[in-house]
JSON list of C-alpha atoms in Angstrom, two decimals:
[
{"chain": "A", "resi": 1, "resn": "MET", "atom": "CA", "xyz": [-24.25, 4.30, 23.52]},
{"chain": "A", "resi": 2, "resn": "THR", "atom": "CA", "xyz": [-21.18, 2.07, 23.37]},
{"chain": "A", "resi": 3, "resn": "ILE", "atom": "CA", "xyz": [-18.18, 3.47, 21.55]},
{"chain": "A", "resi": 4, "resn": "ASN", "atom": "CA", "xyz": [-16.04, 0.92, 19.74]},
{"chain": "A", "resi": 5, "resn": "PRO", "atom": "CA", "xyz": [-12.62, 1.49, 18.20]},
{"chain": "A", "resi": 6, "resn": "TYR", "atom": "CA", "xyz": [-12.34, 1.91, 14.47]},
{"chain": "A", "resi": 7, "resn": "PRO", "atom": "CA", "xyz": [-11.10, -1.15, 12.59]},
{"chain": "A", "resi": 8, "resn": "TYR", "atom": "CA", "xyz": [-7.41, -1.18, 11.66]},
{"chain": "A", "resi": 9, "resn": "ILE", "atom": "CA", "xyz": [-7.90, 0.03, 8.09]},
{"chain": "A", "resi": 10, "resn": "SER", "atom": "CA", "xyz": [-4.33, -0.65, 6.92]},
{"chain": "A", "resi": 11, "resn": "GLY", "atom": "CA", "xyz": [-4.95, -4.34, 7.50]},
{"chain": "A", "resi": 12, "resn": "HIS", "atom": "CA", "xyz": [-8.22, -4.26, 5.54]},
{"chain": "A", "resi": 13, "resn": "VAL", "atom": "CA", "xyz": [-6.63, -2.42, 2.60]},
{"chain": "A", "resi": 14, "resn": "ARG", "atom": "CA", "xyz": [-3.73, -4.92, 2.68]},
{"chain": "A", "resi": 15, "resn": "LYS", "atom": "CA", "xyz": [-6.13, -7.89, 2.53]},
{"chain": "A", "resi": 16, "resn": "PHE", "atom": "CA", "xyz": [-8.17, -6.31, -0.27]},
{"chain": "A", "resi": 17, "resn": "LEU", "atom": "CA", "xyz": [-5.03, -5.79, -2.36]},
{"chain": "A", "resi": 18, "resn": "LEU", "atom": "CA", "xyz": [-3.65, -9.27, -1.65]},
{"chain": "A", "resi": 19, "resn": "ASP", "atom": "CA", "xyz": [-6.90, -10.89, -2.79]},
{"chain": "A", "resi": 20, "resn": "HIS", "atom": "CA", "xyz": [-6.62, -9.44, -6.30]},
{"chain": "A", "resi": 21, "resn": "PRO", "atom": "CA", "xyz": [-4.94, -11.61, -8.99]},
{"chain": "A", "resi": 22, "resn": "ASP", "atom": "CA", "xyz": [-3.33, -8.65, -10.80]},
{"chain": "A", "resi": 23, "resn": "VAL", "atom": "CA", "xyz": [-1.64, -7.56, -7.57]},
{"chain": "A", "resi": 24, "resn": "LYS", "atom": "CA", "xyz": [-0.40, -11.11, -6.96]},
{"chain": "A", "resi": 25, "resn": "ARG", "atom": "CA", "xyz": [1.07, -11.16, -10.47]},
{"chain": "A", "resi": 26, "resn": "GLU", "atom": "CA", "xyz": [2.95, -7.87, -9.98]},
{"chain": "A", "resi": 27, "resn": "LEU", "atom": "CA", "xyz": [4.19, -8.87, -6.50]},
{"chain": "A", "resi": 28, "resn": "ARG", "atom": "CA", "xyz": [6.50, -11.47, -8.08]},
{"chain": "A", "resi": 29, "resn": "GLY", "atom": "CA", "xyz": [6.49, -13.58, -4.93]},
{"chain": "A", "resi": 30, "resn": "GLY", "atom": "CA", "xyz": [6.95, -10.53, -2.68]},
{"chain": "A", "resi": 31, "resn": "ARG", "atom": "CA", "xyz": [4.68, -9.54, 0.14]},
{"chain": "A", "resi": 32, "resn": "ILE", "atom": "CA", "xyz": [2.43, -6.77, 1.42]},
{"chain": "A", "resi": 33, "resn": "GLY", "atom": "CA", "xyz": [2.70, -5.77, 5.07]},
{"chain": "A", "resi": 34, "resn": "THR", "atom": "CA", "xyz": [1.97, -3.01, 7.53]},
{"chain": "A", "resi": 35, "resn": "GLY", "atom": "CA", "xyz": [5.36, -3.03, 9.25]},
{"chain": "A", "resi": 36, "resn": "PRO", "atom": "CA", "xyz": [8.83, -1.75, 8.45]},
{"chain": "A", "resi": 37, "resn": "VAL", "atom": "CA", "xyz": [10.63, -2.62, 5.23]},
{"chain": "A", "resi": 38, "resn": "PRO", "atom": "CA", "xyz": [12.62, -5.84, 5.79]},
{"chain": "A", "resi": 39, "resn": "ASP", "atom": "CA", "xyz": [16.40, -5.64, 6.00]},
{"chain": "A", "resi": 40, "resn": "PRO", "atom": "CA", "xyz": [17.88, -7.03, 3.87]},
{"chain": "A", "resi": 41, "resn": "LEU", "atom": "CA", "xyz": [15.33, -6.60, 1.10]},
{"chain": "A", "resi": 42, "resn": "LYS", "atom": "CA", "xyz": [15.85, -9.01, -1.79]},
{"chain": "A", "resi": 43, "resn": "GLY", "atom": "CA", "xyz": [12.51, -8.72, -3.56]},
{"chain": "A", "resi": 44, "resn": "VAL", "atom": "CA", "xyz": [9.27, -6.76, -3.62]},
{"chain": "A", "resi": 45, "resn": "TYR", "atom": "CA", "xyz": [7.80, -5.43, -0.38]},
{"chain": "A", "resi": 46, "resn": "VAL", "atom": "CA", "xyz": [4.72, -3.20, -0.20]},
{"chain": "A", "resi": 47, "resn": "ARG", "atom": "CA", "xyz": [4.05, -1.24, 2.98]},
{"chain": "A", "resi": 48, "resn": "VAL", "atom": "CA", "xyz": [0.49, -0.09, 3.76]},
{"chain": "A", "resi": 49, "resn": "ALA", "atom": "CA", "xyz": [0.17, 2.63, 6.43]},
{"chain": "A", "resi": 50, "resn": "VAL", "atom": "CA", "xyz": [-2.25, 5.37, 7.42]},
{"chain": "A", "resi": 51, "resn": "SER", "atom": "CA", "xyz": [-0.42, 8.68, 6.96]},
{"chain": "A", "resi": 52, "resn": "GLY", "atom": "CA", "xyz": [-3.19, 11.11, 7.92]},
{"chain": "A", "resi": 53, "resn": "GLN", "atom": "CA", "xyz": [-6.90, 11.68, 8.23]},
{"chain": "A", "resi": 54, "resn": "VAL", "atom": "CA", "xyz": [-9.57, 14.28, 7.73]},
{"chain": "A", "resi": 55, "resn": "GLY", "atom": "CA", "xyz": [-13.16, 14.47, 8.82]},
{"chain": "A", "resi": 56, "resn": "SER", "atom": "CA", "xyz": [-15.11, 16.21, 11.53]},
{"chain": "A", "resi": 57, "resn": "THR", "atom": "CA", "xyz": [-17.66, 13.54, 12.34]},
{"chain": "A", "resi": 58, "resn": "PRO", "atom": "CA", "xyz": [-16.93, 10.30, 14.17]},
{"chain": "A", "resi": 59, "resn": "ARG", "atom": "CA", "xyz": [-19.25, 8.38, 11.83]},
{"chain": "A", "resi": 60, "resn": "VAL", "atom": "CA", "xyz": [-17.33, 9.08, 8.61]},
{"chain": "A", "resi": 61, "resn": "ARG", "atom": "CA", "xyz": [-13.56, 9.41, 8.43]},
{"chain": "A", "resi": 62, "resn": "ARG", "atom": "CA", "xyz": [-11.41, 9.97, 5.39]},
{"chain": "A", "resi": 63, "resn": "LEU", "atom": "CA", "xyz": [-8.08, 8.31, 6.03]},
{"chain": "A", "resi": 64, "resn": "LEU", "atom": "CA", "xyz": [-5.02, 8.93, 3.90]},
{"chain": "A", "resi": 65, "resn": "VAL", "atom": "CA", "xyz": [-3.40, 5.55, 3.33]},
{"chain": "A", "resi": 66, "resn": "GLN", "atom": "CA", "xyz": [0.06, 5.44, 1.80]},
{"chain": "A", "resi": 67, "resn": "VAL", "atom": "CA", "xyz": [0.81, 2.30, -0.19]},
{"chain": "A", "resi": 68, "resn": "THR", "atom": "CA", "xyz": [4.52, 2.04, -0.98]},
{"chain": "A", "resi": 69, "resn": "PRO", "atom": "CA", "xyz": [6.18, -0.62, -3.14]},
{"chain": "A", "resi": 70, "resn": "TRP", "atom": "CA", "xyz": [9.90, -1.10, -2.34]},
{"chain": "A", "resi": 71, "resn": "PHE", "atom": "CA", "xyz": [12.44, -2.98, -4.45]},
{"chain": "A", "resi": 72, "resn": "PRO", "atom": "CA", "xyz": [16.25, -3.30, -4.51]},
{"chain": "A", "resi": 73, "resn": "ALA", "atom": "CA", "xyz": [17.86, -0.90, -6.97]},
{"chain": "A", "resi": 74, "resn": "ASP", "atom": "CA", "xyz": [20.59, -3.41, -7.86]},
{"chain": "A", "resi": 75, "resn": "PRO", "atom": "CA", "xyz": [19.31, -6.18, -10.16]},
{"chain": "A", "resi": 76, "resn": "ALA", "atom": "CA", "xyz": [22.05, -8.46, -8.77]},
{"chain": "A", "resi": 77, "resn": "VAL", "atom": "CA", "xyz": [20.35, -8.31, -5.35]},
{"chain": "A", "resi": 78, "resn": "SER", "atom": "CA", "xyz": [16.84, -9.07, -6.62]},
{"chain": "A", "resi": 79, "resn": "GLY", "atom": "CA", "xyz": [17.95, -11.54, -9.28]},
{"chain": "A", "resi": 80, "resn": "THR", "atom": "CA", "xyz": [15.72, -9.94, -11.90]},
{"chain": "A", "resi": 81, "resn": "LYS", "atom": "CA", "xyz": [16.58, -8.87, -15.42]},
{"chain": "A", "resi": 82, "resn": "GLU", "atom": "CA", "xyz": [13.87, -6.23, -15.40]},
{"chain": "A", "resi": 83, "resn": "ASP", "atom": "CA", "xyz": [14.59, -2.57, -14.77]},
{"chain": "A", "resi": 84, "resn": "PRO", "atom": "CA", "xyz": [13.92, -2.08, -11.02]},
{"chain": "A", "resi": 85, "resn": "SER", "atom": "CA", "xyz": [12.29, 1.30, -11.73]},
{"chain": "A", "resi": 86, "resn": "THR", "atom": "CA", "xyz": [9.78, -0.42, -13.99]},
{"chain": "A", "resi": 87, "resn": "VAL", "atom": "CA", "xyz": [9.06, -3.09, -11.36]},
{"chain": "A", "resi": 88, "resn": "VAL", "atom": "CA", "xyz": [8.05, -0.55, -8.68]},
{"chain": "A", "resi": 89, "resn": "TRP", "atom": "CA", "xyz": [6.23, 1.70, -11.17]},
{"chain": "A", "resi": 90, "resn": "ASN", "atom": "CA", "xyz": [4.13, -1.16, -12.55]},
{"chain": "A", "resi": 91, "resn": "LEU", "atom": "CA", "xyz": [3.33, -2.38, -9.06]},
{"chain": "A", "resi": 92, "resn": "ALA", "atom": "CA", "xyz": [2.37, 1.09, -7.78]},
{"chain": "A", "resi": 93, "resn": "THR", "atom": "CA", "xyz": [0.06, 1.79, -10.70]},
{"chain": "A", "resi": 94, "resn": "THR", "atom": "CA", "xyz": [-1.53, -1.65, -10.42]},
{"chain": "A", "resi": 95, "resn": "LEU", "atom": "CA", "xyz": [-2.09, -1.17, -6.67]},
{"chain": "A", "resi": 96, "resn": "GLY", "atom": "CA", "xyz": [-3.69, 2.24, -7.28]},
{"chain": "A", "resi": 97, "resn": "GLN", "atom": "CA", "xyz": [-6.04, 0.94, -9.95]},
{"chain": "A", "resi": 98, "resn": "VAL", "atom": "CA", "xyz": [-7.07, -2.08, -7.87]},
{"chain": "A", "resi": 99, "resn": "ALA", "atom": "CA", "xyz": [-7.58, -0.02, -4.69]},
{"chain": "A", "resi": 100, "resn": "ALA", "atom": "CA", "xyz": [-9.80, 2.41, -6.60]},
{"chain": "A", "resi": 101, "resn": "THR", "atom": "CA", "xyz": [-12.21, -0.47, -7.30]},
{"chain": "A", "resi": 102, "resn": "ALA", "atom": "CA", "xyz": [-12.95, -0.85, -3.57]},
{"chain": "A", "resi": 103, "resn": "ARG", "atom": "CA", "xyz": [-16.59, 0.12, -3.11]},
{"chain": "A", "resi": 104, "resn": "ASN", "atom": "CA", "xyz": [-18.64, -0.52, 0.01]},
{"chain": "A", "resi": 105, "resn": "GLU", "atom": "CA", "xyz": [-16.21, -3.11, 1.37]},
{"chain": "A", "resi": 106, "resn": "VAL", "atom": "CA", "xyz": [-17.96, -4.40, 4.49]},
{"chain": "A", "resi": 107, "resn": "ILE", "atom": "CA", "xyz": [-15.79, -4.89, 7.57]},
{"chain": "A", "resi": 108, "resn": "ASP", "atom": "CA", "xyz": [-18.55, -5.72, 10.03]},
{"chain": "A", "resi": 109, "resn": "GLU", "atom": "CA", "xyz": [-22.21, -4.91, 10.65]},
{"chain": "A", "resi": 110, "resn": "HIS", "atom": "CA", "xyz": [-21.29, -1.34, 11.61]},
{"chain": "A", "resi": 111, "resn": "THR", "atom": "CA", "xyz": [-18.43, -0.46, 9.27]},
{"chain": "A", "resi": 112, "resn": "ALA", "atom": "CA", "xyz": [-17.65, -0.30, 5.54]},
{"chain": "A", "resi": 113, "resn": "TRP", "atom": "CA", "xyz": [-15.04, 1.46, 3.42]},
{"chain": "A", "resi": 114, "resn": "HIS", "atom": "CA", "xyz": [-14.21, 2.55, -0.11]},
{"chain": "A", "resi": 115, "resn": "ALA", "atom": "CA", "xyz": [-11.06, 4.01, -1.65]},
{"chain": "A", "resi": 116, "resn": "GLU", "atom": "CA", "xyz": [-9.93, 6.56, -4.21]},
{"chain": "A", "resi": 117, "resn": "TRP", "atom": "CA", "xyz": [-6.42, 6.80, -5.63]},
{"chain": "A", "resi": 118, "resn": "ILE", "atom": "CA", "xyz": [-5.55, 10.49, -5.14]},
{"chain": "A", "resi": 119, "resn": "GLU", "atom": "CA", "xyz": [-1.78, 10.85, -5.48]},
{"chain": "A", "resi": 120, "resn": "GLY", "atom": "CA", "xyz": [1.29, 9.24, -6.97]},
{"chain": "A", "resi": 121, "resn": "PRO", "atom": "CA", "xyz": [3.18, 7.32, -7.90]},
{"chain": "A", "resi": 122, "resn": "VAL", "atom": "CA", "xyz": [6.25, 9.35, -7.06]},
{"chain": "A", "resi": 123, "resn": "GLU", "atom": "CA", "xyz": [9.64, 7.86, -7.98]},
{"chain": "A", "resi": 124, "resn": "LEU", "atom": "CA", "xyz": [12.07, 7.94, -5.05]},
{"chain": "A", "resi": 125, "resn": "PHE", "atom": "CA", "xyz": [15.43, 6.40, -4.13]},
{"chain": "A", "resi": 126, "resn": "ASP", "atom": "CA", "xyz": [16.72, 5.43, -0.68]},
{"chain": "A", "resi": 127, "resn": "ARG", "atom": "CA", "xyz": [20.45, 5.00, 0.05]},
{"chain": "A", "resi": 128, "resn": "GLU", "atom": "CA", "xyz": [20.21, 4.93, 3.85]},
{"chain": "A", "resi": 129, "resn": "ARG", "atom": "CA", "xyz": [21.18, 1.25, 3.98]},
{"chain": "A", "resi": 130, "resn": "GLY", "atom": "CA", "xyz": [24.43, 2.00, 2.17]},
{"chain": "A", "resi": 131, "resn": "PRO", "atom": "CA", "xyz": [25.57, 2.93, -1.33]},
{"chain": "A", "resi": 132, "resn": "ASP", "atom": "CA", "xyz": [25.50, -0.69, -2.52]},
{"chain": "A", "resi": 133, "resn": "ARG", "atom": "CA", "xyz": [22.09, -1.45, -0.97]},
{"chain": "A", "resi": 134, "resn": "GLY", "atom": "CA", "xyz": [19.89, 1.21, -2.54]},
{"chain": "A", "resi": 135, "resn": "LEU", "atom": "CA", "xyz": [16.13, 0.81, -2.70]},
{"chain": "A", "resi": 136, "resn": "LEU", "atom": "CA", "xyz": [13.64, 2.20, -5.17]},
{"chain": "A", "resi": 137, "resn": "TYR", "atom": "CA", "xyz": [10.16, 3.07, -3.93]},
{"chain": "A", "resi": 138, "resn": "THR", "atom": "CA", "xyz": [7.07, 4.60, -5.50]},
{"chain": "A", "resi": 139, "resn": "PRO", "atom": "CA", "xyz": [4.43, 5.62, -2.97]},
{"chain": "A", "resi": 140, "resn": "ILE", "atom": "CA", "xyz": [0.83, 6.24, -3.88]},
{"chain": "A", "resi": 141, "resn": "VAL", "atom": "CA", "xyz": [-1.81, 7.76, -1.61]},
{"chain": "A", "resi": 142, "resn": "LEU", "atom": "CA", "xyz": [-5.36, 6.52, -1.25]},
{"chain": "A", "resi": 143, "resn": "GLU", "atom": "CA", "xyz": [-8.21, 8.39, 0.36]},
{"chain": "A", "resi": 144, "resn": "VAL", "atom": "CA", "xyz": [-10.12, 5.70, 2.21]},
{"chain": "A", "resi": 145, "resn": "THR", "atom": "CA", "xyz": [-13.55, 6.71, 3.44]},
{"chain": "A", "resi": 146, "resn": "VAL", "atom": "CA", "xyz": [-14.64, 4.68, 6.44]},
{"chain": "A", "resi": 147, "resn": "SER", "atom": "CA", "xyz": [-18.32, 4.78, 7.42]},
{"chain": "A", "resi": 148, "resn": "HIS", "atom": "CA", "xyz": [-18.83, 3.68, 11.01]},
{"chain": "A", "resi": 149, "resn": "ARG", "atom": "CA", "xyz": [-22.19, 3.65, 12.74]}
]
């Protein structure tokens, strides 16, 4: 029996979300990635990353995937008139609802996945980049079940 690596699920969740028109609308020209939050951040950025996993069998894994919208806290930085808290909240709840529609998403002949929205959004604030460069972020957590045979 040949053992193959599991597909990079963060990339598949990212693509699924990007393909949905409601997500595109809420992104406001921003982007979804699997890497670090850009610096400087002047618009929407959504980070998709596996944050944990459960499961005792190699054929079915339940991965915890954190999907985190980030947005500048200062409207002068983003150039928007909308409340930044509302921007990240609306995006997080849209992402959660869209992700929860993923059912039997085929990756290849051996692998498929589906998702459930299990936690969040949680409203958080980051000042690590400096007091005048604060970021708002609202992570949600998905439980992504990957069936691999």
